Amino acid sequence: MADAGAGRPVVYLFGSGAGVVSGIGGAVRAGLGRGWDVAVGLTPVAREWLAAQVPEWEELTGHPVKSAYRRPGQPDVLPPADAVLFAPATFNSVNALALGLTSSWVVGYAAEAVGKGVPVLLMPCVNTALAAHPQFPRSLAALREAGVRVLFGEGAFVPNEPGAAAPYPWDAALDAVARVLEPGVTGGTGGAGA
């Protein structure tokens, strides 16, 4: 495995079961290229979809890819996070995080990180029909109020029509993390790109 840590900022990269999660490997490489110590977390669905790539990411990052809670008494296998990027975050994951429903490890960790003051950035991946559901804007507002940097709208993720494919803005998400990691930057409730 790669030499993890070594004084580099630790970025947790979380993904949930949206089709664009297939691009998370490129985001892992890009984060490593930026000098970050990257740890990957996936929802159970995303892990099932990406099972063939998991060994490669574990080799690249030097960390296990987590998708389940550890058992009581087991040691934590990941270093503490300096920032959490939850991208892509599905409709279900966005609403679960906003409502504090932590049945998946990535949602649970993100919820706890918010409470600990660790910067959490969230880039949804929803279509226009799901974005129009009345709970979705309420969830985004609740997350922003809690200090989560929601990367949604112009300059970040813009929903596409149901059934239509559009490129996922991984670079915008990684750039937002880089801004958070800059010395002197503290938590905030910014909108797109904040």
mmCIF file of C-alpha atoms in Angstrom:
data_model
loop_
_atom_site.group_PDB
_atom_site.id
_atom_site.type_symbol
_atom_site.label_atom_id
_atom_site.label_comp_id
_atom_site.label_asym_id
_atom_site.label_seq_id
_atom_site.Cartn_x
_atom_site.Cartn_y
_atom_site.Cartn_z
ATOM 1 C CA MET A 1 0.000 0.000 0.000
ATOM 2 C CA ALA A 2 0.993 3.617 -0.517
ATOM 3 C CA ASP A 3 2.579 5.583 2.331
ATOM 4 C CA ALA A 4 -0.499 7.182 3.880
ATOM 5 C CA GLY A 5 -0.378 10.393 5.851
ATOM 6 C CA ALA A 6 3.077 11.959 6.059
ATOM 7 C CA GLY A 7 1.708 15.340 7.172
ATOM 8 C CA ARG A 8 -0.591 15.767 4.202
ATOM 9 C CA PRO A 9 -4.183 16.988 4.666
ATOM 10 C CA VAL A 10 -6.564 14.045 5.048
ATOM 11 C CA VAL A 11 -9.580 14.215 2.736
ATOM 12 C CA TYR A 12 -12.376 11.696 2.997
ATOM 13 C CA LEU A 13 -14.006 11.175 -0.389
ATOM 14 C CA PHE A 14 -17.478 9.666 -0.012
ATOM 15 C CA GLY A 15 -19.719 8.446 -2.820
ATOM 16 C CA SER A 16 -23.228 7.083 -3.025
ATOM 17 C CA GLY A 17 -25.116 5.073 -5.629
ATOM 18 C CA ALA A 18 -25.469 7.502 -8.526
ATOM 19 C CA GLY A 19 -24.145 6.426 -11.914
ATOM 20 C CA VAL A 20 -21.470 9.131 -11.826
ATOM 21 C CA VAL A 21 -19.860 7.439 -8.814
ATOM 22 C CA SER A 22 -17.978 5.445 -11.454
ATOM 23 C CA GLY A 23 -15.780 8.550 -11.818
ATOM 24 C CA ILE A 24 -14.659 8.531 -8.202
ATOM 25 C CA GLY A 25 -11.419 6.756 -9.118
ATOM 26 C CA GLY A 26 -10.368 9.781 -11.168
ATOM 27 C CA ALA A 27 -11.206 12.015 -8.205
ATOM 28 C CA VAL A 28 -9.075 9.807 -5.935
ATOM 29 C CA ARG A 29 -6.117 10.159 -8.304
ATOM 30 C CA ALA A 30 -6.678 13.900 -8.656
ATOM 31 C CA GLY A 31 -6.796 14.316 -4.866
ATOM 32 C CA LEU A 32 -3.579 12.351 -4.463
ATOM 33 C CA GLY A 33 -2.073 14.518 -7.201
ATOM 34 C CA ARG A 34 -2.974 17.598 -5.166
ATOM 35 C CA GLY A 35 -0.926 16.194 -2.284
ATOM 36 C CA TRP A 36 -3.826 14.991 -0.146
ATOM 37 C CA ASP A 37 -4.035 11.825 1.886
ATOM 38 C CA VAL A 38 -7.291 10.454 0.439
ATOM 39 C CA ALA A 39 -9.547 7.923 2.155
ATOM 40 C CA VAL A 40 -12.582 6.549 0.292
ATOM 41 C CA GLY A 41 -15.982 5.746 1.774
ATOM 42 C CA LEU A 42 -18.917 4.341 -0.169
ATOM 43 C CA THR A 43 -22.535 3.595 0.551
ATOM 44 C CA PRO A 44 -23.286 -0.137 0.336
ATOM 45 C CA VAL A 45 -24.849 0.250 -3.131
ATOM 46 C CA ALA A 46 -21.885 2.219 -4.471
ATOM 47 C CA ARG A 47 -19.468 -0.318 -3.011
ATOM 48 C CA GLU A 48 -21.336 -3.158 -4.700
ATOM 49 C CA TRP A 49 -21.200 -1.348 -8.037
ATOM 50 C CA LEU A 50 -17.495 -0.530 -7.699
ATOM 51 C CA ALA A 51 -16.257 -3.712 -5.990
ATOM 52 C CA ALA A 52 -13.774 -4.470 -8.772
ATOM 53 C CA GLN A 53 -12.017 -1.092 -8.298
ATOM 54 C CA VAL A 54 -11.831 -1.174 -4.487
ATOM 55 C CA PRO A 55 -8.502 -3.088 -4.269
ATOM 56 C CA GLU A 56 -6.843 -0.588 -6.621
ATOM 57 C CA TRP A 57 -8.016 2.395 -4.536
ATOM 58 C CA GLU A 58 -6.860 0.723 -1.348
ATOM 59 C CA GLU A 59 -3.432 0.241 -2.923
ATOM 60 C CA LEU A 60 -3.311 3.851 -4.183
ATOM 61 C CA THR A 61 -4.447 5.471 -0.933
ATOM 62 C CA GLY A 62 -2.972 3.097 1.628
ATOM 63 C CA HIS A 63 -6.360 2.932 3.369
ATOM 64 C CA PRO A 64 -9.219 0.450 3.303
ATOM 65 C CA VAL A 65 -12.342 1.613 1.473
ATOM 66 C CA LYS A 66 -14.999 1.861 4.183
ATOM 67 C CA SER A 67 -18.687 1.236 3.752
ATOM 68 C CA ALA A 68 -19.703 -0.268 7.097
ATOM 69 C CA TYR A 69 -19.557 0.758 10.713
ATOM 70 C CA ARG A 70 -16.794 -0.810 12.791
ATOM 71 C CA ARG A 71 -17.773 -3.174 15.565
ATOM 72 C CA PRO A 72 -17.511 -1.990 19.178
ATOM 73 C CA GLY A 73 -13.942 -2.298 20.389
ATOM 74 C CA GLN A 74 -12.417 -2.361 16.906
ATOM 75 C CA PRO A 75 -9.826 0.340 16.232
ATOM 76 C CA ASP A 76 -10.530 3.095 13.725
ATOM 77 C CA VAL A 77 -8.600 2.247 10.555
ATOM 78 C CA LEU A 78 -8.567 5.741 9.045
ATOM 79 C CA PRO A 79 -6.712 8.877 10.146
ATOM 80 C CA PRO A 80 -8.894 11.795 11.301
ATOM 81 C CA ALA A 81 -10.296 13.829 8.411
ATOM 82 C CA ASP A 82 -9.347 17.426 7.712
ATOM 83 C CA ALA A 83 -12.254 17.666 5.244
ATOM 84 C CA VAL A 84 -15.034 15.438 3.921
ATOM 85 C CA LEU A 85 -16.246 15.588 0.328
ATOM 86 C CA PHE A 86 -19.508 13.710 -0.214
ATOM 87 C CA ALA A 87 -19.779 13.464 -3.998
ATOM 88 C CA PRO A 88 -21.907 12.209 -5.538
ATOM 89 C CA ALA A 89 -24.603 12.464 -2.908
ATOM 90 C CA THR A 90 -27.883 10.969 -4.090
ATOM 91 C CA PHE A 91 -31.354 12.247 -3.238
ATOM 92 C CA ASN A 92 -31.550 9.597 -0.531
ATOM 93 C CA SER A 93 -28.137 10.461 0.961
ATOM 94 C CA VAL A 94 -28.824 14.224 0.953
ATOM 95 C CA ASN A 95 -32.135 13.779 2.734
ATOM 96 C CA ALA A 96 -30.743 11.184 5.153
ATOM 97 C CA LEU A 97 -27.868 13.479 6.143
ATOM 98 C CA ALA A 98 -30.187 16.467 6.585
ATOM 99 C CA LEU A 99 -32.580 14.438 8.725
ATOM 100 C CA GLY A 100 -29.847 12.678 10.718
ATOM 101 C CA LEU A 101 -30.746 9.204 9.453
ATOM 102 C CA THR A 102 -27.415 7.423 9.673
ATOM 103 C CA SER A 103 -28.040 3.889 8.509
ATOM 104 C CA SER A 104 -24.994 4.031 6.198
ATOM 105 C CA TRP A 105 -21.467 4.644 7.479
ATOM 106 C CA VAL A 106 -20.724 7.517 5.081
ATOM 107 C CA VAL A 107 -23.866 9.417 6.106
ATOM 108 C CA GLY A 108 -23.150 8.696 9.767
ATOM 109 C CA TYR A 109 -19.552 9.861 9.511
ATOM 110 C CA ALA A 110 -20.565 13.023 7.630
ATOM 111 C CA ALA A 111 -23.213 13.801 10.255
ATOM 112 C CA GLU A 112 -20.682 13.382 13.047
ATOM 113 C CA ALA A 113 -18.102 15.454 11.183
ATOM 114 C CA VAL A 114 -20.563 18.348 11.027
ATOM 115 C CA GLY A 115 -20.951 18.173 14.805
ATOM 116 C CA LYS A 116 -17.180 18.054 15.298
ATOM 117 C CA GLY A 117 -16.580 21.104 13.100
ATOM 118 C CA VAL A 118 -14.786 19.172 10.350
ATOM 119 C CA PRO A 119 -15.527 20.877 7.012
ATOM 120 C CA VAL A 120 -18.084 18.854 5.055
ATOM 121 C CA LEU A 121 -18.679 19.574 1.392
ATOM 122 C CA LEU A 122 -21.595 17.940 -0.378
ATOM 123 C CA MET A 123 -22.227 17.822 -4.116
ATOM 124 C CA PRO A 124 -25.579 16.258 -4.944
ATOM 125 C CA CYS A 125 -26.356 14.230 -8.017
ATOM 126 C CA VAL A 126 -30.073 14.415 -8.694
ATOM 127 C CA ASN A 127 -32.236 14.990 -11.735
ATOM 128 C CA THR A 128 -34.639 17.922 -12.093
ATOM 129 C CA ALA A 129 -37.625 15.831 -10.984
ATOM 130 C CA LEU A 130 -35.958 14.846 -7.697
ATOM 131 C CA ALA A 131 -34.648 18.388 -7.194
ATOM 132 C CA ALA A 132 -38.265 19.591 -7.466
ATOM 133 C CA HIS A 133 -39.424 17.311 -4.646
ATOM 134 C CA PRO A 134 -40.391 19.536 -1.679
ATOM 135 C CA GLN A 135 -38.007 17.786 0.741
ATOM 136 C CA PHE A 136 -34.901 18.369 -1.363
ATOM 137 C CA PRO A 137 -34.624 22.179 -0.992
ATOM 138 C CA ARG A 138 -35.506 21.841 2.705
ATOM 139 C CA SER A 139 -32.677 19.334 3.111
ATOM 140 C CA LEU A 140 -30.185 21.580 1.316
ATOM 141 C CA ALA A 141 -31.234 24.511 3.505
ATOM 142 C CA ALA A 142 -30.873 22.426 6.679
ATOM 143 C CA LEU A 143 -27.419 21.259 5.623
ATOM 144 C CA ARG A 144 -26.288 24.797 4.826
ATOM 145 C CA GLU A 145 -27.618 25.979 8.177
ATOM 146 C CA ALA A 146 -25.566 23.226 9.856
ATOM 147 C CA GLY A 147 -22.414 24.484 8.131
ATOM 148 C CA VAL A 148 -22.203 22.024 5.243
ATOM 149 C CA ARG A 149 -20.837 23.566 2.064
ATOM 150 C CA VAL A 150 -23.452 22.549 -0.499
ATOM 151 C CA LEU A 151 -22.080 22.536 -4.043
ATOM 152 C CA PHE A 152 -25.320 22.866 -5.982
ATOM 153 C CA GLY A 153 -26.267 25.272 -8.736
ATOM 154 C CA GLU A 154 -24.273 27.349 -11.174
ATOM 155 C CA GLY A 155 -20.539 26.653 -10.904
ATOM 156 C CA ALA A 156 -21.163 23.312 -9.212
ATOM 157 C CA PHE A 157 -23.720 20.560 -9.852
ATOM 158 C CA VAL A 158 -26.727 21.515 -11.967
ATOM 159 C CA PRO A 159 -29.481 18.879 -12.240
ATOM 160 C CA ASN A 160 -30.211 17.295 -15.593
ATOM 161 C CA GLU A 161 -33.545 16.099 -16.963
ATOM 162 C CA PRO A 162 -34.597 12.574 -15.925
ATOM 163 C CA GLY A 163 -32.925 10.015 -18.177
ATOM 164 C CA ALA A 164 -30.404 12.514 -19.562
ATOM 165 C CA ALA A 165 -26.709 12.179 -18.827
ATOM 166 C CA ALA A 166 -24.436 15.098 -18.079
ATOM 167 C CA PRO A 167 -20.794 15.293 -16.970
ATOM 168 C CA TYR A 168 -20.331 15.440 -13.213
ATOM 169 C CA PRO A 169 -18.232 18.450 -12.118
ATOM 170 C CA TRP A 170 -15.531 16.591 -10.176
ATOM 171 C CA ASP A 171 -13.022 19.425 -10.699
ATOM 172 C CA ALA A 172 -15.385 21.964 -9.101
ATOM 173 C CA ALA A 173 -15.792 19.663 -6.079
ATOM 174 C CA LEU A 174 -12.040 19.149 -5.696
ATOM 175 C CA ASP A 175 -11.366 22.876 -6.120
ATOM 176 C CA ALA A 176 -13.869 23.595 -3.332
ATOM 177 C CA VAL A 177 -12.026 21.160 -1.055
ATOM 178 C CA ALA A 178 -8.713 22.856 -1.907
ATOM 179 C CA ARG A 179 -10.191 26.205 -0.858
ATOM 180 C CA VAL A 180 -11.348 24.739 2.463
ATOM 181 C CA LEU A 181 -7.882 23.322 3.124
ATOM 182 C CA GLU A 182 -6.196 26.699 2.604
ATOM 183 C CA PRO A 183 -4.730 28.095 5.827
ATOM 184 C CA GLY A 184 -7.108 30.483 7.542
ATOM 185 C CA VAL A 185 -10.257 29.128 5.907
ATOM 186 C CA THR A 186 -12.910 28.097 8.408
ATOM 187 C CA GLY A 187 -16.306 26.426 8.084
ATOM 188 C CA GLY A 188 -19.122 28.219 6.328
ATOM 189 C CA THR A 189 -22.484 27.853 4.780
ATOM 190 C CA GLY A 190 -21.721 28.875 1.248
ATOM 191 C CA GLY A 191 -23.720 27.913 -1.779
ATOM 192 C CA ALA A 192 -22.355 26.817 -5.111
ATOM 193 C CA GLY A 193 -18.599 26.685 -5.129
ATOM 194 C CA ALA A 194 -18.356 28.017 -1.592
#
